[in-house]
mmCIF file of C-alpha atoms in Angstrom:
data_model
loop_
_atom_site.group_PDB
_atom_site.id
_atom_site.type_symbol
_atom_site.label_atom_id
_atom_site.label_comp_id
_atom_site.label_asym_id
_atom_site.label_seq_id
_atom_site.Cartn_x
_atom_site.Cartn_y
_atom_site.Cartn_z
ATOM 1 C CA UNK A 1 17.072 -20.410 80.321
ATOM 2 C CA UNK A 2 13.828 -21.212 81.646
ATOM 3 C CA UNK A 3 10.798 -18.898 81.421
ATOM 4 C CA UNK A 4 9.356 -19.822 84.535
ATOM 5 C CA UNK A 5 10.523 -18.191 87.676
ATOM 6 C CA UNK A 6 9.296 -19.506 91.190
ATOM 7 C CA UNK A 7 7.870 -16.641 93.656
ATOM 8 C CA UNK A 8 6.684 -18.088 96.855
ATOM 9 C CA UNK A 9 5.694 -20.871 95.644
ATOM 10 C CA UNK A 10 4.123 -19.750 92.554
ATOM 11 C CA UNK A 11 5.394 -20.377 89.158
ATOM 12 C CA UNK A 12 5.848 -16.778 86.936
ATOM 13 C CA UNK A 13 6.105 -16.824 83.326
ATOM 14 C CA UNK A 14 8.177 -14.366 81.882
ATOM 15 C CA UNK A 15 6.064 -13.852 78.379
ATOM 16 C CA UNK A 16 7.841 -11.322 76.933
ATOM 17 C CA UNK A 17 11.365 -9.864 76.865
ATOM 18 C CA UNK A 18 13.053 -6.945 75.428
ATOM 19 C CA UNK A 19 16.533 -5.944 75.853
ATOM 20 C CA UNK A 20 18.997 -2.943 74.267
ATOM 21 C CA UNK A 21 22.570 -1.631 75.362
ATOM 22 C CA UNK A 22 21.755 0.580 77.770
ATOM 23 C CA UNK A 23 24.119 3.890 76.366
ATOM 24 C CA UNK A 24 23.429 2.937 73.122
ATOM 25 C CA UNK A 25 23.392 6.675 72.077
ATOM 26 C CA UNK A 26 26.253 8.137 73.974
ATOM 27 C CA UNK A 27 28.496 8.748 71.101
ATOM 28 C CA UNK A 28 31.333 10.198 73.147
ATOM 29 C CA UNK A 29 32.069 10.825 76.736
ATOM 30 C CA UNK A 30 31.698 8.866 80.401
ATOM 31 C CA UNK A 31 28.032 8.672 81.633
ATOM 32 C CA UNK A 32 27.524 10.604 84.892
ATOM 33 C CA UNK A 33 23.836 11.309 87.384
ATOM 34 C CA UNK A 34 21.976 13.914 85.058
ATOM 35 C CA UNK A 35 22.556 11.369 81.929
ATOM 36 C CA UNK A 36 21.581 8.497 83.972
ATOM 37 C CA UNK A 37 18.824 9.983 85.217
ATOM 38 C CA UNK A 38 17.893 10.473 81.722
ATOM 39 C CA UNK A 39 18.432 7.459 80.412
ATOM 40 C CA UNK A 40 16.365 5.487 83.161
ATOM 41 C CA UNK A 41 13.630 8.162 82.469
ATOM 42 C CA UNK A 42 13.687 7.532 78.874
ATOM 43 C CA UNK A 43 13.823 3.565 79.611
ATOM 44 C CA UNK A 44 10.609 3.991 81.515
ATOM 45 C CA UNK A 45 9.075 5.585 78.379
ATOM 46 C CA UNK A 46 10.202 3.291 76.170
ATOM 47 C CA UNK A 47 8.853 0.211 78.645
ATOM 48 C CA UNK A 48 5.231 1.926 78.748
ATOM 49 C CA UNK A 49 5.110 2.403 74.879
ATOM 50 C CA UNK A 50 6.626 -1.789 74.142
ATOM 51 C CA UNK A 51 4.643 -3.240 76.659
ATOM 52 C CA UNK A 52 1.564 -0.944 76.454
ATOM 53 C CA UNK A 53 1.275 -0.344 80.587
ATOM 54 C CA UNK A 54 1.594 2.457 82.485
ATOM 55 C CA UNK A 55 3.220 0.800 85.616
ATOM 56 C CA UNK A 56 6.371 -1.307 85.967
ATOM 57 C CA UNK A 57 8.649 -2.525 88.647
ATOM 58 C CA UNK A 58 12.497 -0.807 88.372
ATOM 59 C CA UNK A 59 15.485 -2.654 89.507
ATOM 60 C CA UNK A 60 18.004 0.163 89.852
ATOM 61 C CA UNK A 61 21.399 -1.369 90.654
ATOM 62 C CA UNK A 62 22.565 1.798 91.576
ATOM 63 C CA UNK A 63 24.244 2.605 95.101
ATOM 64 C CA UNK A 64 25.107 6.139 94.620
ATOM 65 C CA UNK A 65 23.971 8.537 91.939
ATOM 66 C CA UNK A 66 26.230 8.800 90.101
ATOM 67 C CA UNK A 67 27.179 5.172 89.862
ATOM 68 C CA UNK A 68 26.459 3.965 85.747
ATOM 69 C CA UNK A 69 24.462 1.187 84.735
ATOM 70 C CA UNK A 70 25.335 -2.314 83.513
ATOM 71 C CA UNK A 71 25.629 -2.427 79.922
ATOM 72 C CA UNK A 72 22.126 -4.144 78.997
ATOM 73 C CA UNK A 73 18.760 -2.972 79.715
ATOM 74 C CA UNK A 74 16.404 -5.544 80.055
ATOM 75 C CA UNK A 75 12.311 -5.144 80.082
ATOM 76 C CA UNK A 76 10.142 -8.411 80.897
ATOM 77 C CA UNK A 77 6.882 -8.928 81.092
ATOM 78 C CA UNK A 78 6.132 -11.366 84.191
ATOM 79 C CA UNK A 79 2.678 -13.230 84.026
ATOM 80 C CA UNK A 80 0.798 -15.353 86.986
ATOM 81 C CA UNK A 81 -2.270 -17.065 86.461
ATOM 82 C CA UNK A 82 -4.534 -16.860 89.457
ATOM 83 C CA UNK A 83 -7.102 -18.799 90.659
ATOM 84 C CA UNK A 84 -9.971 -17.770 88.242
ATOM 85 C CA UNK A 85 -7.932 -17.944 85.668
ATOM 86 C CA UNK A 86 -7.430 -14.515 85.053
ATOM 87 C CA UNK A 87 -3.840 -13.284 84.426
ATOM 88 C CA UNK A 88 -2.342 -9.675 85.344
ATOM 89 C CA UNK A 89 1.215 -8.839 83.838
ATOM 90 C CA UNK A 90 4.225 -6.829 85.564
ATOM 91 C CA UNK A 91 6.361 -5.081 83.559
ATOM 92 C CA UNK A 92 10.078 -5.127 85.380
ATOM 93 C CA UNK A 93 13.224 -3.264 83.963
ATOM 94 C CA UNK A 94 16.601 -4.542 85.420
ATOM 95 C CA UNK A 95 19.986 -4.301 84.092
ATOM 96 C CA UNK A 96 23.376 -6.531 83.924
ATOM 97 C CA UNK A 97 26.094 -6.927 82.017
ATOM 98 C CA UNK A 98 25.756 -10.228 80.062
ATOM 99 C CA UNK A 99 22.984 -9.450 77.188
ATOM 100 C CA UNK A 100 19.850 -11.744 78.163
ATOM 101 C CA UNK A 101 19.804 -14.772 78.386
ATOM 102 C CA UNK A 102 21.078 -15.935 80.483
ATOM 103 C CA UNK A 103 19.117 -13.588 83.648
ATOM 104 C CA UNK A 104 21.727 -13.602 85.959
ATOM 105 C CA UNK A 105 21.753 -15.154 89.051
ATOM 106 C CA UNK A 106 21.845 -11.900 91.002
ATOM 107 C CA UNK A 107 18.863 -10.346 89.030
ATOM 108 C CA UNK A 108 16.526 -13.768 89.294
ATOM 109 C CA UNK A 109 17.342 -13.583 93.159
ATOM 110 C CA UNK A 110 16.207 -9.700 92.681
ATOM 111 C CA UNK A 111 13.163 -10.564 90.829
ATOM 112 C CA UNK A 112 12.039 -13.257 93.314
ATOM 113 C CA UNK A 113 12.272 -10.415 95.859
ATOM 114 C CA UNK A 114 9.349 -8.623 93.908
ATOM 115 C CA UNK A 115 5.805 -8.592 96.013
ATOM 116 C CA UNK A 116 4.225 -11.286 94.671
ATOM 117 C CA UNK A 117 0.766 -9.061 95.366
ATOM 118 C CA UNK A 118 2.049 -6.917 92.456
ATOM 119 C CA UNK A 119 1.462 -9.746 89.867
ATOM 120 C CA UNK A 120 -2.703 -10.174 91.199
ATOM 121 C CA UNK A 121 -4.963 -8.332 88.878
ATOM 122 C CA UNK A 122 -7.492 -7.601 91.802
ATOM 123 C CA UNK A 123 -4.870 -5.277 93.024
ATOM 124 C CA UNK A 124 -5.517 -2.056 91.672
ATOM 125 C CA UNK A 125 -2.478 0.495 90.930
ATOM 126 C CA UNK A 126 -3.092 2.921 93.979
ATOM 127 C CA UNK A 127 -1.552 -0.829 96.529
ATOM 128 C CA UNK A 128 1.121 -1.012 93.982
ATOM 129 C CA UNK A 129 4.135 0.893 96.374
ATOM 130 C CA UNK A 130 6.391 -0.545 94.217
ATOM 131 C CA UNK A 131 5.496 0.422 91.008
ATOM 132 C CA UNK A 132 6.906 3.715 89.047
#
């Protein structure tokens, strides 16, 4: 797997990468909405304190609410350089089945989707729509 993920145009490294089974403490019993809603809350904590940053990008494959996740959680850090050399990263959490790498082809199509504006560091937090 290549780091390097094409976003209109522009080549995104993905510089870091972290990745856990996603009910890796549900001991017994089927996950349902109030324990995913948990989990993914407790995902977002664990993505600010690994990656430092306040903000990230969630790719919730969920259709209904009660729908689980994929086994893996995956957190990336995506990195641009821009034109005065100055970098700003994106934190993005996504899950799928197959334990990373390889991304799968569904979630690089997903990540390509991500505003591009989002990765800019001249962009402050309040134009981030996207961000949670």
């Amino acid at each position: 797997m290549e780091n390097i993920i094409v976003i209109n145009n522009i080549e995104v490294e993905i510089s870091k990468i972290y990745q856990q089974k996603t009910y890796y403490t549900l001991i017994e019993g089927t996950p349902g909405e109030e324990l995913n809603d948990k989990i993914l809350a407790e995902i977002k904590e664990q993505a600010k304190s690994i990656f430092n940053r306040d903000s990230f990008y969630v790719m919730d494959p969920r259709e209904n609410a009660d729908d689980n996740f994929p086994q893996n959680t995956i957190i990336l850090e995506l990195m641009v350089l821009n034109d005065l050399e100055d970098y700003s990263p994106l934190t993005v959490i996504f899950f799928q089945d197959k334990y990373a790498f390889p991304i799968t082809a569904e979630n690089i199509e997903s990540i390509k989707e991500i505003p591009i504006g989002l990765l800019w560091s001249d962009n402050n937090l309040n134009s981030r729509k996207h961000l949670q």
